[in-house]
PDB file of C-alpha atoms and ligand atoms in Angstrom:
ATOM      1  CA  MET A   1      -5.639  13.207  11.407  1.00 87.00           C
ATOM      2  CA  SER A   2      -5.353  10.944   8.365  1.00 97.00           C
ATOM      3  CA  TYR A   3      -4.824  11.813   4.722  1.00 98.00           C
ATOM      4  CA  PHE A   4      -6.732   8.610   3.882  1.00 98.00           C
ATOM      5  CA  SER A   5     -10.381   7.899   4.602  1.00 98.00           C
ATOM      6  CA  GLN A   6     -11.669   4.504   5.712  1.00 98.00           C
ATOM      7  CA  ASP A   7     -13.500   4.318   2.391  1.00 98.00           C
ATOM      8  CA  GLU A   8     -10.202   4.507   0.509  1.00 98.00           C
ATOM      9  CA  LEU A   9      -8.691   1.680   2.543  1.00 98.00           C
ATOM     10  CA  ARG A  10     -11.612  -0.726   3.031  1.00 98.00           C
ATOM     11  CA  CYS A  11     -11.934  -4.044   1.153  1.00 98.00           C
ATOM     12  CA  LYS A  12     -13.279  -3.555  -2.358  1.00 97.00           C
ATOM     13  CA  CYS A  13     -14.650  -7.106  -2.861  1.00 97.00           C
ATOM     14  CA  GLY A  14     -18.087  -5.878  -1.903  1.00 96.00           C
ATOM     15  CA  CYS A  15     -17.883  -6.812   1.788  1.00 98.00           C
ATOM     16  CA  GLY A  16     -16.869  -3.270   2.713  1.00 95.00           C
ATOM     17  CA  GLU A  17     -14.804  -4.448   5.682  1.00 98.00           C
ATOM     18  CA  TYR A  18     -12.317  -2.001   7.176  1.00 98.00           C
ATOM     19  CA  LYS A  19      -9.471  -3.677   9.043  1.00 98.00           C
ATOM     20  CA  PHE A  20      -6.551  -1.494   8.119  1.00 98.00           C
ATOM     21  CA  ASP A  21      -3.828  -1.559  10.765  1.00 98.00           C
ATOM     22  CA  ASP A  22      -3.526   1.677  12.788  1.00 98.00           C
ATOM     23  CA  GLU A  23       0.267   1.565  12.937  1.00 98.00           C
ATOM     24  CA  ALA A  24       0.554   0.933   9.182  1.00 98.00           C
ATOM     25  CA  LEU A  25      -1.844   3.827   8.582  1.00 98.00           C
ATOM     26  CA  SER A  26       0.315   6.105  10.694  1.00 98.00           C
ATOM     27  CA  LYS A  27       3.404   5.150   8.664  1.00 98.00           C
ATOM     28  CA  LEU A  28       1.491   5.614   5.412  1.00 98.00           C
ATOM     29  CA  ASN A  29       0.444   9.083   6.564  1.00 98.00           C
ATOM     30  CA  ASP A  30       4.070  10.004   7.310  1.00 98.00           C
ATOM     31  CA  ILE A  31       4.996   9.068   3.733  1.00 98.00           C
ATOM     32  CA  ARG A  32       2.009  10.937   2.305  1.00 98.00           C
ATOM     33  CA  ARG A  33       2.964  14.047   4.287  1.00 98.00           C
ATOM     34  CA  ASP A  34       6.422  14.073   2.682  1.00 98.00           C
ATOM     35  CA  PHE A  35       5.001  13.268  -0.761  1.00 98.00           C
ATOM     36  CA  ASN A  36       2.953  16.447  -0.363  1.00 98.00           C
ATOM     37  CA  ARG A  37       0.360  15.575  -3.028  1.00 98.00           C
ATOM     38  CA  PRO A  38      -2.710  13.335  -3.096  1.00 98.00           C
ATOM     39  CA  LEU A  39      -2.028   9.594  -3.437  1.00 98.00           C
ATOM     40  CA  VAL A  40      -4.653   7.315  -4.976  1.00 98.00           C
ATOM     41  CA  VAL A  41      -5.073   3.980  -3.190  1.00 98.00           C
ATOM     42  CA  THR A  42      -5.995   1.222  -5.635  1.00 97.00           C
ATOM     43  CA  SER A  43      -5.996  -1.462  -2.931  1.00 98.00           C
ATOM     44  CA  GLY A  44      -5.805  -1.302   0.856  1.00 98.00           C
ATOM     45  CA  TYR A  45      -7.262  -3.875   3.223  1.00 98.00           C
ATOM     46  CA  ARG A  46      -8.441  -7.068   1.504  1.00 98.00           C
ATOM     47  CA  CYS A  47     -10.488  -9.783   3.207  1.00 98.00           C
ATOM     48  CA  SER A  48      -9.646 -13.458   2.525  1.00 96.00           C
ATOM     49  CA  LYS A  49     -12.615 -13.687   0.133  1.00 96.00           C
ATOM     50  CA  HIS A  50     -11.358 -10.862  -2.084  1.00 97.00           C
ATOM     51  CA  PRO A  51     -10.748 -12.411  -5.550  1.00 96.00           C
ATOM     52  CA  ILE A  52      -7.006 -11.610  -5.447  1.00 96.00           C
ATOM     53  CA  GLU A  53      -6.612 -13.242  -2.020  1.00 96.00           C
ATOM     54  CA  ALA A  54      -9.038 -16.142  -2.553  1.00 95.00           C
ATOM     55  CA  VAL A  55      -6.654 -17.778  -5.059  1.00 95.00           C
ATOM     56  CA  LYS A  56      -3.639 -17.545  -2.730  1.00 93.00           C
ATOM     57  CA  ALA A  57      -2.610 -20.427  -0.471  1.00 88.00           C
ATOM     58  CA  THR A  58      -1.936 -18.019   2.379  1.00 87.00           C
ATOM     59  CA  GLY A  59      -2.936 -14.428   2.931  1.00 86.00           C
ATOM     60  CA  GLY A  60      -0.666 -11.557   1.982  1.00 92.00           C
ATOM     61  CA  ALA A  61       0.017  -8.270   3.675  1.00 97.00           C
ATOM     62  CA  HIS A  62      -3.255  -6.811   2.344  1.00 98.00           C
ATOM     63  CA  THR A  63      -5.238  -9.348   4.419  1.00 97.00           C
ATOM     64  CA  GLU A  64      -3.253  -8.235   7.476  1.00 97.00           C
ATOM     65  CA  GLY A  65      -4.407  -4.688   6.730  1.00 98.00           C
ATOM     66  CA  LYS A  66      -0.799  -3.612   6.454  1.00 98.00           C
ATOM     67  CA  ALA A  67      -0.424  -2.985   2.715  1.00 98.00           C
ATOM     68  CA  VAL A  68      -1.378  -0.420   0.111  1.00 98.00           C
ATOM     69  CA  ASP A  69      -1.121  -0.212  -3.643  1.00 98.00           C
ATOM     70  CA  LEU A  70      -0.671   3.394  -4.707  1.00 98.00           C
ATOM     71  CA  ALA A  71      -1.352   4.540  -8.279  1.00 98.00           C
ATOM     72  CA  VAL A  72       1.872   6.314  -9.262  1.00 98.00           C
ATOM     73  CA  ASP A  73       4.080   6.135 -12.312  1.00 98.00           C
ATOM     74  CA  ARG A  74       7.370   7.413 -13.663  1.00 98.00           C
ATOM     75  CA  ALA A  75       8.755  10.427 -11.742  1.00 98.00           C
ATOM     76  CA  ASP A  76       6.029  10.145  -9.083  1.00 98.00           C
ATOM     77  CA  ALA A  77       6.777   6.439  -8.595  1.00 98.00           C
ATOM     78  CA  LEU A  78      10.453   7.140  -8.034  1.00 98.00           C
ATOM     79  CA  LYS A  79       9.667  10.023  -5.694  1.00 98.00           C
ATOM     80  CA  LEU A  80       7.308   7.825  -3.658  1.00 98.00           C
ATOM     81  CA  LEU A  81       9.898   5.060  -3.513  1.00 98.00           C
ATOM     82  CA  LYS A  82      12.609   7.405  -2.258  1.00 98.00           C
ATOM     83  CA  ILE A  83      10.331   8.727   0.488  1.00 98.00           C
ATOM     84  CA  ALA A  84       9.113   5.248   1.455  1.00 98.00           C
ATOM     85  CA  LEU A  85      12.686   3.985   1.791  1.00 98.00           C
ATOM     86  CA  ARG A  86      13.626   7.020   3.847  1.00 98.00           C
ATOM     87  CA  HIS A  87      10.740   6.067   6.150  1.00 98.00           C
ATOM     88  CA  GLY A  88      12.082   2.554   6.566  1.00 98.00           C
ATOM     89  CA  VAL A  89       9.675   0.565   4.387  1.00 98.00           C
ATOM     90  CA  GLN A  90      11.091  -2.972   4.106  1.00 98.00           C
ATOM     91  CA  ARG A  91       8.682  -4.526   1.609  1.00 98.00           C
ATOM     92  CA  VAL A  92       8.076  -2.999  -1.828  1.00 98.00           C
ATOM     93  CA  GLY A  93       6.280  -4.254  -4.936  1.00 98.00           C
ATOM     94  CA  VAL A  94       6.798  -2.480  -8.240  1.00 98.00           C
ATOM     95  CA  ASN A  95       4.346  -2.556 -11.128  1.00 98.00           C
ATOM     96  CA  GLN A  96       5.580  -0.008 -13.685  1.00 98.00           C
ATOM     97  CA  LYS A  97       4.719  -1.677 -16.973  1.00 97.00           C
ATOM     98  CA  GLY A  98       1.814  -0.797 -19.255  1.00 96.00           C
ATOM     99  CA  SER A  99      -1.300   0.772 -17.754  1.00 95.00           C
ATOM    100  CA  ASN A 100      -2.495   0.639 -14.140  1.00 96.00           C
ATOM    101  CA  ARG A 101       0.986   1.278 -12.781  1.00 98.00           C
ATOM    102  CA  PHE A 102       1.384   1.228  -9.012  1.00 98.00           C
ATOM    103  CA  ILE A 103       3.792   0.866  -6.123  1.00 98.00           C
ATOM    104  CA  HIS A 104       2.906  -1.565  -3.345  1.00 98.00           C
ATOM    105  CA  LEU A 105       4.162  -0.723   0.139  1.00 98.00           C
ATOM    106  CA  ASP A 106       3.600  -2.876   3.184  1.00 97.00           C
ATOM    107  CA  TRP A 107       4.496  -3.176   6.825  1.00 98.00           C
ATOM    108  CA  SER A 108       3.947  -6.881   7.394  1.00 97.00           C
ATOM    109  CA  THR A 109       6.092  -8.342  10.147  1.00 94.00           C
ATOM    110  CA  ASP A 110       5.005 -11.925   9.381  1.00 95.00           C
ATOM    111  CA  LEU A 111       6.175 -12.061   5.764  1.00 96.00           C
ATOM    112  CA  THR A 112       9.723 -12.065   4.351  1.00 96.00           C
ATOM    113  CA  SER A 113      11.481  -8.769   5.003  1.00 97.00           C
ATOM    114  CA  PRO A 114      13.351  -6.867   3.655  1.00 98.00           C
ATOM    115  CA  THR A 115      12.357  -7.643   0.081  1.00 98.00           C
ATOM    116  CA  ILE A 116      11.324  -6.157  -3.252  1.00 98.00           C
ATOM    117  CA  TRP A 117       9.446  -7.724  -6.151  1.00 97.00           C
ATOM    118  CA  SER A 118       7.887  -6.883  -9.495  1.00 97.00           C
ATOM    119  CA  TYR A 119       4.553  -8.024 -10.950  1.00 94.00           C
TER     120      TYR A 119
HETATM  121 ZN1   ZN B 201     -13.850  -8.320   1.206  1.00 54.66          ZN
END
Protein backbone atom coordinates (compact mmCIF):
# COMPACT_ATOMS: atom_id res chain seq x y z
CA MET A 1 0.00 0.00 0.00
CA SER A 2 1.30 3.46 -0.89
CA TYR A 3 0.16 6.87 0.26
CA PHE A 4 1.40 8.21 -3.09
CA SER A 5 0.00 7.39 -6.51
CA GLN A 6 2.16 6.91 -9.60
CA ASP A 7 0.54 10.05 -10.99
CA GLU A 8 1.91 12.10 -8.08
CA LEU A 9 5.44 10.81 -8.62
CA ARG A 10 5.74 10.62 -12.42
CA CYS A 11 7.77 13.11 -14.49
CA LYS A 12 5.87 16.34 -15.09
CA CYS A 13 7.76 17.46 -18.23
CA GLY A 14 5.01 16.02 -20.37
CA CYS A 15 6.64 12.62 -20.97
CA GLY A 16 4.63 11.06 -18.15
CA GLU A 17 7.39 8.57 -17.34
CA TYR A 18 7.21 6.78 -13.99
CA LYS A 19 10.58 5.52 -12.77
CA PHE A 20 10.35 6.19 -9.07
CA ASP A 21 12.54 3.82 -7.06
CA ASP A 22 10.59 1.20 -5.06
CA GLU A 23 12.91 1.36 -2.06
CA ALA A 24 12.78 5.17 -1.96
CA LEU A 25 8.99 4.98 -2.19
CA SER A 26 8.89 2.61 0.76
CA LYS A 27 11.00 5.02 2.83
CA LEU A 28 8.84 7.95 1.75
CA ASN A 29 5.75 6.03 2.84
CA ASP A 30 7.28 5.38 6.28
CA ILE A 31 7.80 9.13 6.71
CA ARG A 32 4.29 9.92 5.45
CA ARG A 33 2.81 7.41 7.91
CA ASP A 34 4.46 9.23 10.83
CA PHE A 35 3.54 12.65 9.42
CA ASN A 36 -0.06 11.45 9.58
CA ARG A 37 -1.44 14.03 7.14
CA PRO A 38 -1.47 14.34 3.35
CA LEU A 39 1.80 15.50 1.75
CA VAL A 40 1.75 17.28 -1.61
CA VAL A 41 4.51 16.19 -4.00
CA THR A 42 5.63 19.08 -6.20
CA SER A 43 8.31 17.00 -7.92
CA GLY A 44 9.10 13.29 -7.91
CA TYR A 45 10.78 11.40 -10.73
CA ARG A 46 12.25 13.65 -13.43
CA CYS A 47 13.56 12.41 -16.78
CA SER A 48 16.80 13.89 -18.18
CA LYS A 49 14.76 16.06 -20.58
CA HIS A 50 12.79 17.73 -17.78
CA PRO A 51 13.63 21.47 -17.97
CA ILE A 52 15.19 21.48 -14.48
CA GLU A 53 17.43 18.51 -15.32
CA ALA A 54 18.19 19.45 -18.94
CA VAL A 55 20.33 22.41 -17.80
CA LYS A 56 22.39 20.31 -15.36
CA ALA A 57 25.73 18.78 -16.33
CA THR A 58 24.82 15.55 -14.56
CA GLY A 59 21.54 14.20 -13.32
CA GLY A 60 20.39 14.70 -9.76
CA ALA A 61 18.55 12.41 -7.40
CA HIS A 62 15.23 13.17 -9.13
CA THR A 63 16.52 11.52 -12.34
CA GLU A 64 17.44 8.46 -10.27
CA GLY A 65 13.82 8.36 -9.10
CA LYS A 66 15.00 8.68 -5.53
CA ALA A 67 13.93 12.22 -4.63
CA VAL A 68 10.81 14.16 -3.75
CA ASP A 69 10.00 17.80 -3.19
CA LEU A 70 7.20 18.12 -0.67
CA ALA A 71 5.15 21.32 -0.34
CA VAL A 72 5.41 22.15 3.37
CA ASP A 73 6.18 25.32 5.25
CA ARG A 74 6.80 26.62 8.74
CA ALA A 75 5.63 24.22 11.50
CA ASP A 76 4.84 21.49 8.96
CA ALA A 77 8.29 21.83 7.38
CA LEU A 78 9.99 21.42 10.74
CA LYS A 79 7.76 18.48 11.63
CA LEU A 80 8.55 16.77 8.32
CA LEU A 81 12.26 17.39 8.81
CA LYS A 82 12.25 15.89 12.29
CA ILE A 83 10.47 12.76 11.04
CA ALA A 84 12.71 12.45 7.97
CA LEU A 85 15.84 12.65 10.12
CA ARG A 86 14.43 10.09 12.52
CA HIS A 87 13.99 7.82 9.48
CA GLY A 88 17.63 8.24 8.50
CA VAL A 89 17.34 10.60 5.53
CA GLN A 90 20.88 11.72 4.64
CA ARG A 91 20.18 14.30 1.94
CA VAL A 92 17.91 17.29 2.54
CA GLY A 93 17.20 20.45 0.55
CA VAL A 94 15.40 23.34 2.20
CA ASN A 95 13.43 25.99 0.35
CA GLN A 96 11.60 28.05 2.98
CA LYS A 97 11.72 31.54 1.52
CA GLY A 98 8.86 33.37 -0.19
CA SER A 99 6.14 31.35 -1.90
CA ASN A 100 6.32 27.76 -3.17
CA ARG A 101 8.12 26.56 -0.05
CA PHE A 102 9.18 22.92 0.01
CA ILE A 103 11.47 20.36 1.57
CA HIS A 104 13.46 18.09 -0.73
CA LEU A 105 14.26 14.61 0.57
CA ASP A 106 16.28 12.04 -1.33
CA TRP A 107 17.80 8.62 -1.00
CA SER A 108 20.52 8.79 -3.63
CA THR A 109 23.49 6.57 -2.91
CA ASP A 110 25.52 7.97 -5.82
CA LEU A 111 25.55 11.62 -4.73
CA THR A 112 27.30 13.26 -1.76
CA SER A 113 25.86 12.07 1.54
CA PRO A 114 25.16 13.13 4.24
CA THR A 115 24.44 16.70 3.21
CA ILE A 116 21.97 19.57 3.44
CA TRP A 117 21.51 22.58 1.18
CA SER A 118 19.23 25.56 0.61
CA TYR A 119 17.89 26.97 -2.67
ZN1 LIG B 1 10.04 13.80 -18.53
